[in-house]
Amino acid sequence: MTSFRCFLVLSLVSFLLLSTVLPSISTNDEQDDEDLRFLEETEGKSVDIASLPHLSDSDDDQFPEDDEEDEDSGSEQETDAPLSDPYKEPQIDEKDVVVLTQGNFSDFIKNNKFGMVEFYAPWCGHCQSLAPEYAAAATEMKGEGVVLAKVDATQEDELAEEYDVEGLPTIYFLVDGKHTLYPAARNKDAIVTWIKKQIGPGIYNVTTLDDAERILTSESEVALGYLNSLVGPESDELAATSKLLDDIKFYQTMNPDAAKLFHIDPEVKRPALVLLKKDAEKICHFDGLFVKTAISEFVTSNKLPLVTIFSRESAPSIFESSIKMHLLLFATLNISEKYIPVLQEAAKLFKGKLISIYVQVDNEESGKPVANFFGVSGNGPT
């Protein structure tokens, strides 16, 4: 009888213990399942830097859905646009940017063969950064017959829905009313270069030394073909390549003196091609078959710096590159000068195969979030 009572006591104690522990186990399991969803997305895949928070195009402010429940309960969107500290628009000269609404959008399309439209929100940080660049591009393109416009997606929700706007800003280029997504960097030079390629030949002639000197002093990256003729198969291949590469300006010349300024031997066999950059590797000479595919591969492999410094400005060039393998150096700014040259020398051996990137871990805006994402701590080098 005594042993039976002991058994009952032990059973009761065990039951009480289990009833206390099981809820916490269940809660932990649920939490683990939620945390591990990240692994489900990346299982069997290499980590893509484009998925990093707050840095790439993929982090564009998601267009808030018009949800009655959010209005009633207080949505998370309030963190983006706090009522207590409303965003004040900076003073930007946007005189050449057309403001579009549902009422005048159709007329805009009807009256302009070429146009660009940005869907934005006043509180969107990316939109705020884009605004002065977009305005400057609008002014420059005014004389080219291209009108740049903007739509406040928070006010014109029907237009935003019609054009499948999910992230902000979303930029479309319109030709006779047909729209395509703008894919290049969000700065004035990139926007202007990309538009000119869409509406023009994509390649420009260099006939005088003044032309050559102006290009060399004003451009950061250029490709120049030294050809036998400015029309014909060689020029056609170069122009076709230019259409494939939005962020590089292409030029062509027959002038030996102009070619010499671009570091091409005037006596070299034509056609010849050179890519010039303001980087540690300033000159890249093409030695392949002068056809679109080979030229495109050459420029793509060489257009990025040997070591790209990670920032909001450089991120699109990294993410949109066809090269998907990345080698990252993490280090604070004060020690980076010691290690970047080493990485540059190594990068020469892997051009076209991987992108070498320097991440400044003590940069609060761009470097630190990347370091946190990869679990890198300390000053480096890592």
mmCIF file of C-alpha atoms in Angstrom:
data_model
loop_
_atom_site.group_PDB
_atom_site.id
_atom_site.type_symbol
_atom_site.label_atom_id
_atom_site.label_comp_id
_atom_site.label_asym_id
_atom_site.label_seq_id
_atom_site.Cartn_x
_atom_site.Cartn_y
_atom_site.Cartn_z
ATOM 1 C CA MET A 1 0.000 0.000 0.000
ATOM 2 C CA THR A 2 2.852 2.357 0.855
ATOM 3 C CA SER A 3 4.529 1.754 -2.501
ATOM 4 C CA PHE A 4 1.221 2.445 -4.287
ATOM 5 C CA ARG A 5 0.866 5.807 -2.475
ATOM 6 C CA CYS A 6 4.438 6.730 -3.425
ATOM 7 C CA PHE A 7 3.608 5.899 -7.017
ATOM 8 C CA LEU A 8 0.560 8.208 -6.933
ATOM 9 C CA VAL A 9 2.559 11.053 -5.408
ATOM 10 C CA LEU A 10 5.319 10.678 -7.973
ATOM 11 C CA SER A 11 2.770 10.579 -10.805
ATOM 12 C CA LEU A 12 1.077 13.730 -9.545
ATOM 13 C CA VAL A 13 4.388 15.586 -9.208
ATOM 14 C CA SER A 14 5.413 14.493 -12.702
ATOM 15 C CA PHE A 15 2.125 15.666 -14.157
ATOM 16 C CA LEU A 16 2.456 19.078 -12.507
ATOM 17 C CA LEU A 17 6.014 19.478 -13.752
ATOM 18 C CA LEU A 18 5.051 18.558 -17.322
ATOM 19 C CA SER A 19 2.083 20.919 -17.332
ATOM 20 C CA THR A 20 4.437 23.733 -16.320
ATOM 21 C CA VAL A 21 7.228 22.936 -18.775
ATOM 22 C CA LEU A 22 5.253 22.011 -21.914
ATOM 23 C CA PRO A 23 3.840 25.491 -22.632
ATOM 24 C CA SER A 24 7.325 26.998 -22.560
ATOM 25 C CA ILE A 25 8.599 24.248 -24.842
ATOM 26 C CA SER A 26 5.738 24.897 -27.234
ATOM 27 C CA THR A 27 6.433 28.619 -27.184
ATOM 28 C CA ASN A 28 10.111 28.065 -27.872
ATOM 29 C CA ASP A 29 9.340 25.699 -30.720
ATOM 30 C CA GLU A 30 7.036 28.234 -32.287
ATOM 31 C CA GLN A 31 9.700 30.900 -31.927
ATOM 32 C CA ASP A 32 12.311 28.576 -33.464
ATOM 33 C CA ASP A 33 10.009 27.842 -36.393
ATOM 34 C CA GLU A 34 9.584 31.560 -37.002
ATOM 35 C CA ASP A 35 13.302 32.257 -36.767
ATOM 36 C CA LEU A 36 14.195 29.367 -39.041
ATOM 37 C CA ARG A 37 12.071 30.604 -41.903
ATOM 38 C CA PHE A 38 15.093 32.587 -42.938
ATOM 39 C CA LEU A 39 16.975 29.321 -43.402
ATOM 40 C CA GLU A 40 14.162 27.890 -45.503
ATOM 41 C CA GLU A 41 14.583 30.770 -47.925
ATOM 42 C CA THR A 42 18.347 30.385 -48.240
ATOM 43 C CA GLU A 43 18.737 26.627 -47.810
ATOM 44 C CA GLY A 44 20.948 25.266 -50.554
ATOM 45 C CA LYS A 45 21.752 28.770 -51.810
ATOM 46 C CA SER A 46 24.659 31.127 -51.344
ATOM 47 C CA VAL A 47 23.913 34.266 -49.377
ATOM 48 C CA ASP A 48 23.121 37.118 -51.765
ATOM 49 C CA ILE A 49 24.151 40.577 -50.600
ATOM 50 C CA ALA A 50 21.062 41.935 -52.336
ATOM 51 C CA SER A 51 19.000 40.510 -49.477
ATOM 52 C CA LEU A 52 20.707 42.707 -46.898
ATOM 53 C CA PRO A 53 18.364 45.040 -45.036
ATOM 54 C CA HIS A 54 18.353 48.806 -45.673
ATOM 55 C CA LEU A 55 20.984 48.695 -48.429
ATOM 56 C CA SER A 56 19.863 47.373 -51.795
ATOM 57 C CA ASP A 57 17.035 48.081 -54.175
ATOM 58 C CA SER A 58 15.204 45.216 -52.549
ATOM 59 C CA ASP A 59 14.840 47.345 -49.423
ATOM 60 C CA ASP A 60 12.773 50.002 -51.157
ATOM 61 C CA ASP A 61 9.979 51.187 -48.932
ATOM 62 C CA GLN A 62 7.096 48.857 -49.575
ATOM 63 C CA PHE A 63 4.020 50.666 -50.762
ATOM 64 C CA PRO A 64 1.575 50.581 -47.837
ATOM 65 C CA GLU A 65 -1.671 48.805 -48.518
ATOM 66 C CA ASP A 66 -4.922 50.652 -47.902
ATOM 67 C CA ASP A 67 -6.107 48.502 -45.045
ATOM 68 C CA GLU A 68 -8.958 49.481 -42.739
ATOM 69 C CA GLU A 69 -7.572 47.227 -40.032
ATOM 70 C CA ASP A 70 -4.310 49.183 -40.045
ATOM 71 C CA GLU A 71 -6.219 52.420 -39.661
ATOM 72 C CA ASP A 72 -8.153 51.075 -36.695
ATOM 73 C CA SER A 73 -5.365 49.355 -34.814
ATOM 74 C CA GLY A 74 -2.427 51.619 -35.609
ATOM 75 C CA SER A 75 -0.250 50.174 -38.340
ATOM 76 C CA GLU A 76 3.466 49.639 -38.498
ATOM 77 C CA GLN A 77 3.603 52.275 -41.234
ATOM 78 C CA GLU A 78 3.473 54.898 -38.529
ATOM 79 C CA THR A 79 7.110 54.116 -37.786
ATOM 80 C CA ASP A 80 7.975 55.254 -41.326
ATOM 81 C CA ALA A 81 5.925 58.423 -41.171
ATOM 82 C CA PRO A 82 5.546 59.414 -37.496
ATOM 83 C CA LEU A 83 2.801 61.949 -36.915
ATOM 84 C CA SER A 84 4.749 63.604 -34.132
ATOM 85 C CA ASP A 85 7.680 64.432 -36.432
ATOM 86 C CA PRO A 86 6.294 64.957 -39.937
ATOM 87 C CA TYR A 87 8.752 64.920 -42.806
ATOM 88 C CA LYS A 88 9.593 68.354 -44.162
ATOM 89 C CA GLU A 89 10.555 68.342 -47.826
ATOM 90 C CA PRO A 90 13.919 69.990 -48.530
ATOM 91 C CA GLN A 91 14.127 72.928 -50.891
ATOM 92 C CA ILE A 92 14.849 71.341 -54.274
ATOM 93 C CA ASP A 93 14.500 73.060 -57.628
ATOM 94 C CA GLU A 94 11.958 70.779 -59.272
ATOM 95 C CA LYS A 95 10.688 73.286 -61.811
ATOM 96 C CA ASP A 96 11.226 70.805 -64.661
ATOM 97 C CA VAL A 97 9.571 67.821 -62.935
ATOM 98 C CA VAL A 98 5.902 67.522 -63.904
ATOM 99 C CA VAL A 99 3.493 66.596 -61.108
ATOM 100 C CA LEU A 100 1.045 63.947 -62.305
ATOM 101 C CA THR A 101 -2.323 62.881 -60.958
ATOM 102 C CA GLN A 102 -5.121 60.645 -62.171
ATOM 103 C CA GLY A 103 -6.577 63.707 -63.886
ATOM 104 C CA ASN A 104 -3.619 64.618 -66.130
ATOM 105 C CA PHE A 105 -1.800 61.290 -66.497
ATOM 106 C CA SER A 106 -3.496 60.356 -69.789
ATOM 107 C CA ASP A 107 -2.708 63.755 -71.290
ATOM 108 C CA PHE A 108 0.916 63.380 -70.246
ATOM 109 C CA ILE A 109 1.197 60.090 -72.128
ATOM 110 C CA LYS A 110 -0.660 61.471 -75.157
ATOM 111 C CA ASN A 111 1.491 64.604 -75.435
ATOM 112 C CA ASN A 112 4.940 63.067 -74.837
ATOM 113 C CA LYS A 113 6.536 60.386 -76.977
ATOM 114 C CA PHE A 114 9.236 59.900 -74.329
ATOM 115 C CA GLY A 115 8.677 60.275 -70.608
ATOM 116 C CA MET A 116 9.851 59.064 -67.240
ATOM 117 C CA VAL A 117 7.592 58.707 -64.219
ATOM 118 C CA GLU A 118 8.627 58.234 -60.601
ATOM 119 C CA PHE A 119 6.107 56.870 -58.109
ATOM 120 C CA TYR A 120 7.144 58.161 -54.688
ATOM 121 C CA ALA A 121 6.004 58.910 -51.150
ATOM 122 C CA PRO A 122 6.950 62.101 -49.282
ATOM 123 C CA TRP A 123 8.122 60.117 -46.216
ATOM 124 C CA CYS A 124 10.162 57.556 -48.202
ATOM 125 C CA GLY A 125 13.889 57.887 -47.460
ATOM 126 C CA HIS A 126 14.941 56.520 -50.853
ATOM 127 C CA CYS A 127 12.612 58.987 -52.572
ATOM 128 C CA GLN A 128 14.085 61.854 -50.583
ATOM 129 C CA SER A 129 17.597 60.860 -51.665
ATOM 130 C CA LEU A 130 16.515 60.543 -55.279
ATOM 131 C CA ALA A 131 14.669 63.879 -55.459
ATOM 132 C CA PRO A 132 17.596 66.266 -56.196
ATOM 133 C CA GLU A 133 19.157 63.811 -58.660
ATOM 134 C CA TYR A 134 15.854 63.306 -60.441
ATOM 135 C CA ALA A 135 15.239 67.054 -60.611
ATOM 136 C CA ALA A 136 18.694 67.676 -62.091
ATOM 137 C CA ALA A 137 18.115 64.946 -64.680
ATOM 138 C CA ALA A 138 14.761 66.515 -65.584
ATOM 139 C CA THR A 139 16.450 69.841 -66.266
ATOM 140 C CA GLU A 140 19.168 68.278 -68.404
ATOM 141 C CA MET A 141 16.740 66.153 -70.427
ATOM 142 C CA LYS A 142 14.314 69.030 -71.004
ATOM 143 C CA GLY A 143 16.154 70.003 -74.173
ATOM 144 C CA GLU A 144 16.207 66.400 -75.409
ATOM 145 C CA GLY A 145 12.450 66.050 -75.733
ATOM 146 C CA VAL A 146 12.098 63.832 -72.660
ATOM 147 C CA VAL A 147 9.841 64.945 -69.789
ATOM 148 C CA LEU A 148 10.398 63.644 -66.268
ATOM 149 C CA ALA A 149 7.390 63.487 -63.962
ATOM 150 C CA LYS A 150 6.422 62.209 -60.533
ATOM 151 C CA VAL A 151 3.333 60.713 -58.892
ATOM 152 C CA ASP A 152 2.651 60.780 -55.154
ATOM 153 C CA ALA A 153 1.664 57.126 -54.717
ATOM 154 C CA THR A 154 0.151 57.830 -51.305
ATOM 155 C CA GLN A 155 -2.398 60.126 -52.932
ATOM 156 C CA GLU A 156 -2.827 58.466 -56.341
ATOM 157 C CA ASP A 157 -3.378 54.907 -55.178
ATOM 158 C CA GLU A 158 -5.361 53.916 -58.289
ATOM 159 C CA LEU A 159 -2.482 54.891 -60.563
ATOM 160 C CA ALA A 160 -0.031 53.079 -58.300
ATOM 161 C CA GLU A 161 -2.167 49.941 -58.451
ATOM 162 C CA GLU A 162 -2.583 50.197 -62.229
ATOM 163 C CA TYR A 163 1.198 50.310 -62.654
ATOM 164 C CA ASP A 164 1.892 47.520 -60.141
ATOM 165 C CA VAL A 165 3.791 49.750 -57.749
ATOM 166 C CA GLU A 166 4.929 47.684 -54.766
ATOM 167 C CA GLY A 167 8.137 49.414 -53.690
ATOM 168 C CA LEU A 168 9.056 53.088 -53.531
ATOM 169 C CA PRO A 169 10.443 54.704 -55.483
ATOM 170 C CA THR A 170 9.375 52.913 -58.664
ATOM 171 C CA ILE A 171 10.556 54.533 -61.891
ATOM 172 C CA TYR A 172 9.171 53.809 -65.356
ATOM 173 C CA PHE A 173 10.334 54.966 -68.770
ATOM 174 C CA LEU A 174 7.536 55.462 -71.256
ATOM 175 C CA VAL A 175 7.720 55.334 -75.050
ATOM 176 C CA ASP A 176 4.417 56.069 -76.767
ATOM 177 C CA GLY A 177 2.635 55.067 -73.571
ATOM 178 C CA LYS A 178 4.391 51.704 -73.177
ATOM 179 C CA HIS A 179 6.294 51.539 -69.898
ATOM 180 C CA THR A 180 9.429 49.669 -68.884
ATOM 181 C CA LEU A 181 11.065 49.622 -65.459
ATOM 182 C CA TYR A 182 14.119 51.844 -65.123
ATOM 183 C CA PRO A 183 16.959 49.481 -64.102
ATOM 184 C CA ALA A 184 20.026 51.652 -63.540
ATOM 185 C CA ALA A 185 21.478 53.682 -60.671
ATOM 186 C CA ARG A 186 19.513 56.490 -59.046
ATOM 187 C CA ASN A 187 21.687 59.482 -59.735
ATOM 188 C CA LYS A 188 21.539 62.217 -62.337
ATOM 189 C CA ASP A 189 24.355 60.963 -64.562
ATOM 190 C CA ALA A 190 23.036 57.395 -64.653
ATOM 191 C CA ILE A 191 19.490 58.526 -65.420
ATOM 192 C CA VAL A 192 20.614 60.860 -68.206
ATOM 193 C CA THR A 193 22.977 58.292 -69.729
ATOM 194 C CA TRP A 194 20.323 55.578 -69.680
ATOM 195 C CA ILE A 195 17.634 57.775 -71.243
ATOM 196 C CA LYS A 196 19.934 59.005 -73.996
ATOM 197 C CA LYS A 197 20.693 55.423 -74.925
ATOM 198 C CA GLN A 198 16.990 54.674 -75.187
ATOM 199 C CA ILE A 199 16.245 57.609 -77.472
ATOM 200 C CA GLY A 200 19.505 57.894 -79.386
ATOM 201 C CA PRO A 201 22.090 55.806 -81.187
ATOM 202 C CA GLY A 202 23.799 54.700 -77.961
ATOM 203 C CA ILE A 203 27.217 55.560 -79.343
ATOM 204 C CA TYR A 204 28.802 58.942 -80.017
ATOM 205 C CA ASN A 205 31.494 60.095 -82.425
ATOM 206 C CA VAL A 206 34.777 61.637 -81.328
ATOM 207 C CA THR A 207 36.106 63.587 -84.305
ATOM 208 C CA THR A 208 38.296 66.263 -82.704
ATOM 209 C CA LEU A 209 40.867 66.517 -79.931
ATOM 210 C CA ASP A 210 38.567 68.947 -78.123
ATOM 211 C CA ASP A 211 35.880 66.249 -78.072
ATOM 212 C CA ALA A 212 38.364 63.739 -76.666
ATOM 213 C CA GLU A 213 39.642 66.078 -73.950
ATOM 214 C CA ARG A 214 36.128 67.065 -72.895
ATOM 215 C CA ILE A 215 35.108 63.410 -72.502
ATOM 216 C CA LEU A 216 38.238 62.480 -70.578
ATOM 217 C CA THR A 217 37.783 65.317 -68.088
ATOM 218 C CA SER A 218 34.024 64.946 -67.557
ATOM 219 C CA GLU A 219 33.396 61.195 -67.597
ATOM 220 C CA SER A 220 34.322 58.661 -64.919
ATOM 221 C CA GLU A 221 34.009 55.539 -67.093
ATOM 222 C CA VAL A 222 34.108 55.403 -70.896
ATOM 223 C CA ALA A 223 34.597 52.831 -73.622
ATOM 224 C CA LEU A 224 36.090 53.998 -76.898
ATOM 225 C CA GLY A 225 36.360 52.082 -80.138
ATOM 226 C CA TYR A 226 39.126 52.985 -82.588
ATOM 227 C CA LEU A 227 37.543 51.956 -85.872
ATOM 228 C CA ASN A 228 38.183 51.897 -89.597
ATOM 229 C CA SER A 229 34.851 53.608 -90.216
ATOM 230 C CA LEU A 230 32.196 55.337 -88.119
ATOM 231 C CA VAL A 231 29.483 53.474 -90.017
ATOM 232 C CA GLY A 232 29.248 49.817 -90.870
ATOM 233 C CA PRO A 233 29.668 46.453 -89.114
ATOM 234 C CA GLU A 234 32.275 47.559 -86.538
ATOM 235 C CA SER A 235 30.187 50.541 -85.448
ATOM 236 C CA ASP A 236 27.036 48.414 -85.415
ATOM 237 C CA GLU A 237 28.612 45.883 -83.034
ATOM 238 C CA LEU A 238 29.744 48.657 -80.701
ATOM 239 C CA ALA A 239 26.325 50.353 -80.767
ATOM 240 C CA ALA A 240 24.577 47.047 -80.063
ATOM 241 C CA THR A 241 26.852 46.490 -77.065
ATOM 242 C CA SER A 242 26.094 49.963 -75.766
ATOM 243 C CA LYS A 243 22.375 49.130 -75.671
ATOM 244 C CA LEU A 244 23.134 46.191 -73.371
ATOM 245 C CA LEU A 245 25.160 48.183 -70.849
ATOM 246 C CA ASP A 246 23.238 51.072 -69.339
ATOM 247 C CA ASP A 247 25.913 52.560 -67.109
ATOM 248 C CA ILE A 248 28.830 52.955 -69.543
ATOM 249 C CA LYS A 249 29.084 55.609 -72.239
ATOM 250 C CA PHE A 250 30.402 54.351 -75.566
ATOM 251 C CA TYR A 251 32.323 56.430 -78.099
ATOM 252 C CA GLN A 252 33.976 55.755 -81.434
ATOM 253 C CA THR A 253 36.676 57.519 -83.420
ATOM 254 C CA MET A 254 38.813 57.245 -86.543
ATOM 255 C CA ASN A 255 41.115 60.060 -85.439
ATOM 256 C CA PRO A 256 44.615 58.688 -84.574
ATOM 257 C CA ASP A 257 45.401 61.658 -82.311
ATOM 258 C CA ALA A 258 42.145 61.233 -80.405
ATOM 259 C CA ALA A 259 42.840 57.508 -80.039
ATOM 260 C CA LYS A 260 46.256 58.361 -78.600
ATOM 261 C CA LEU A 261 44.631 60.525 -75.918
ATOM 262 C CA PHE A 262 42.601 57.448 -74.953
ATOM 263 C CA HIS A 263 45.836 55.440 -74.591
ATOM 264 C CA ILE A 264 45.387 53.517 -77.844
ATOM 265 C CA ASP A 265 48.428 53.120 -80.088
ATOM 266 C CA PRO A 266 47.477 54.951 -83.322
ATOM 267 C CA GLU A 267 49.283 52.257 -85.310
ATOM 268 C CA VAL A 268 47.403 49.363 -83.718
ATOM 269 C CA LYS A 269 45.321 47.091 -85.904
ATOM 270 C CA ARG A 270 41.728 48.295 -86.023
ATOM 271 C CA PRO A 271 39.130 47.827 -84.645
ATOM 272 C CA ALA A 272 40.513 48.356 -81.153
ATOM 273 C CA LEU A 273 38.735 49.089 -77.893
ATOM 274 C CA VAL A 274 39.740 50.552 -74.554
ATOM 275 C CA LEU A 275 37.863 50.985 -71.266
ATOM 276 C CA LEU A 276 39.008 53.881 -69.086
ATOM 277 C CA LYS A 277 38.133 54.219 -65.393
ATOM 278 C CA LYS A 278 39.036 56.510 -62.521
ATOM 279 C CA ASP A 279 40.250 53.608 -60.442
ATOM 280 C CA ALA A 280 43.432 51.836 -59.400
ATOM 281 C CA GLU A 281 43.148 49.946 -62.681
ATOM 282 C CA LYS A 282 42.729 52.900 -65.022
ATOM 283 C CA ILE A 283 43.060 51.270 -68.445
ATOM 284 C CA CYS A 284 41.739 47.977 -69.811
ATOM 285 C CA HIS A 285 42.501 47.006 -73.414
ATOM 286 C CA PHE A 286 40.202 44.651 -75.308
ATOM 287 C CA ASP A 287 41.910 41.851 -77.231
ATOM 288 C CA GLY A 288 39.008 39.643 -78.267
ATOM 289 C CA LEU A 289 36.831 39.216 -81.319
ATOM 290 C CA PHE A 290 35.092 42.502 -82.135
ATOM 291 C CA VAL A 291 31.519 41.281 -81.706
ATOM 292 C CA LYS A 292 28.745 42.292 -79.338
ATOM 293 C CA THR A 293 28.932 39.298 -76.992
ATOM 294 C CA ALA A 294 32.705 39.462 -76.528
ATOM 295 C CA ILE A 295 32.757 43.240 -76.102
ATOM 296 C CA SER A 296 29.902 43.085 -73.591
ATOM 297 C CA GLU A 297 31.652 40.383 -71.562
ATOM 298 C CA PHE A 298 34.873 42.421 -71.555
ATOM 299 C CA VAL A 299 33.200 45.615 -70.364
ATOM 300 C CA THR A 300 31.079 43.814 -67.760
ATOM 301 C CA SER A 301 34.156 42.073 -66.345
ATOM 302 C CA ASN A 302 36.196 45.243 -66.138
ATOM 303 C CA LYS A 303 33.804 48.121 -65.483
ATOM 304 C CA LEU A 304 33.724 47.716 -61.690
ATOM 305 C CA PRO A 305 36.753 48.816 -59.666
ATOM 306 C CA LEU A 306 39.163 46.089 -58.634
ATOM 307 C CA VAL A 307 37.748 46.646 -55.153
ATOM 308 C CA THR A 308 34.312 48.212 -54.852
ATOM 309 C CA ILE A 309 33.673 50.225 -51.695
ATOM 310 C CA PHE A 310 30.225 49.230 -50.493
ATOM 311 C CA SER A 311 27.754 52.123 -50.232
ATOM 312 C CA ARG A 312 24.229 53.024 -51.243
ATOM 313 C CA GLU A 313 25.630 54.452 -54.474
ATOM 314 C CA SER A 314 27.699 51.389 -55.407
ATOM 315 C CA ALA A 315 25.135 48.797 -54.287
ATOM 316 C CA PRO A 316 23.122 48.772 -57.543
ATOM 317 C CA SER A 317 26.282 48.092 -59.587
ATOM 318 C CA ILE A 318 27.013 45.091 -57.356
ATOM 319 C CA PHE A 319 23.488 43.702 -57.231
ATOM 320 C CA GLU A 320 22.726 44.136 -60.933
ATOM 321 C CA SER A 321 25.994 42.637 -62.134
ATOM 322 C CA SER A 322 25.873 39.268 -63.864
ATOM 323 C CA ILE A 323 28.721 38.234 -61.549
ATOM 324 C CA LYS A 324 27.090 36.717 -58.466
ATOM 325 C CA MET A 325 30.145 35.622 -56.449
ATOM 326 C CA HIS A 326 31.411 38.168 -53.931
ATOM 327 C CA LEU A 327 34.574 38.428 -51.838
ATOM 328 C CA LEU A 328 34.102 40.808 -48.899
ATOM 329 C CA LEU A 329 36.778 42.516 -46.816
ATOM 330 C CA PHE A 330 35.521 43.861 -43.480
ATOM 331 C CA ALA A 331 37.739 46.474 -41.808
ATOM 332 C CA THR A 332 37.531 49.861 -40.117
ATOM 333 C CA LEU A 333 38.533 52.907 -42.146
ATOM 334 C CA ASN A 334 41.763 53.541 -40.237
ATOM 335 C CA ILE A 335 43.253 50.159 -41.190
ATOM 336 C CA SER A 336 41.705 49.788 -44.653
ATOM 337 C CA GLU A 337 44.613 51.461 -46.480
ATOM 338 C CA LYS A 338 46.836 48.578 -45.401
ATOM 339 C CA TYR A 339 44.595 45.830 -46.746
ATOM 340 C CA ILE A 340 42.727 47.229 -49.769
ATOM 341 C CA PRO A 341 45.886 47.241 -51.986
ATOM 342 C CA VAL A 342 46.406 43.557 -51.139
ATOM 343 C CA LEU A 343 42.834 42.790 -52.146
ATOM 344 C CA GLN A 344 43.266 44.816 -55.349
ATOM 345 C CA GLU A 345 46.224 42.694 -56.431
ATOM 346 C CA ALA A 346 44.295 39.501 -55.741
ATOM 347 C CA ALA A 347 41.226 40.862 -57.545
ATOM 348 C CA LYS A 348 43.187 41.137 -60.806
ATOM 349 C CA LEU A 349 43.329 37.342 -60.926
ATOM 350 C CA PHE A 350 39.565 36.934 -60.617
ATOM 351 C CA LYS A 351 38.138 39.641 -62.886
ATOM 352 C CA GLY A 352 34.913 38.490 -64.432
ATOM 353 C CA LYS A 353 34.570 35.684 -61.897
ATOM 354 C CA LEU A 354 33.897 37.461 -58.615
ATOM 355 C CA ILE A 355 33.456 40.978 -57.280
ATOM 356 C CA SER A 356 35.806 42.131 -54.531
ATOM 357 C CA ILE A 357 34.117 44.435 -52.033
ATOM 358 C CA TYR A 358 35.395 46.497 -49.111
ATOM 359 C CA VAL A 359 32.903 46.968 -46.268
ATOM 360 C CA GLN A 360 33.766 49.757 -43.830
ATOM 361 C CA VAL A 361 32.516 48.299 -40.563
ATOM 362 C CA ASP A 362 32.583 51.640 -38.735
ATOM 363 C CA ASN A 363 30.303 53.264 -41.305
ATOM 364 C CA GLU A 364 26.961 53.399 -39.504
ATOM 365 C CA GLU A 365 24.861 53.921 -42.648
ATOM 366 C CA SER A 366 26.089 51.166 -44.937
ATOM 367 C CA GLY A 367 29.018 49.165 -43.575
ATOM 368 C CA LYS A 368 27.807 48.306 -40.096
ATOM 369 C CA PRO A 369 24.482 46.766 -41.222
ATOM 370 C CA VAL A 370 26.378 44.494 -43.616
ATOM 371 C CA ALA A 371 28.797 43.452 -40.891
ATOM 372 C CA ASN A 372 25.896 42.717 -38.562
ATOM 373 C CA PHE A 373 24.165 40.680 -41.233
ATOM 374 C CA PHE A 374 27.194 38.418 -41.634
ATOM 375 C CA GLY A 375 27.905 38.319 -37.904
ATOM 376 C CA VAL A 376 31.232 40.135 -38.253
ATOM 377 C CA SER A 377 32.433 42.062 -35.201
ATOM 378 C CA GLY A 378 35.595 43.930 -34.284
ATOM 379 C CA ASN A 379 37.832 46.174 -36.349
ATOM 380 C CA GLY A 380 38.956 43.507 -38.809
ATOM 381 C CA PRO A 381 40.396 42.647 -41.163
ATOM 382 C CA THR A 382 37.911 39.854 -41.739
#
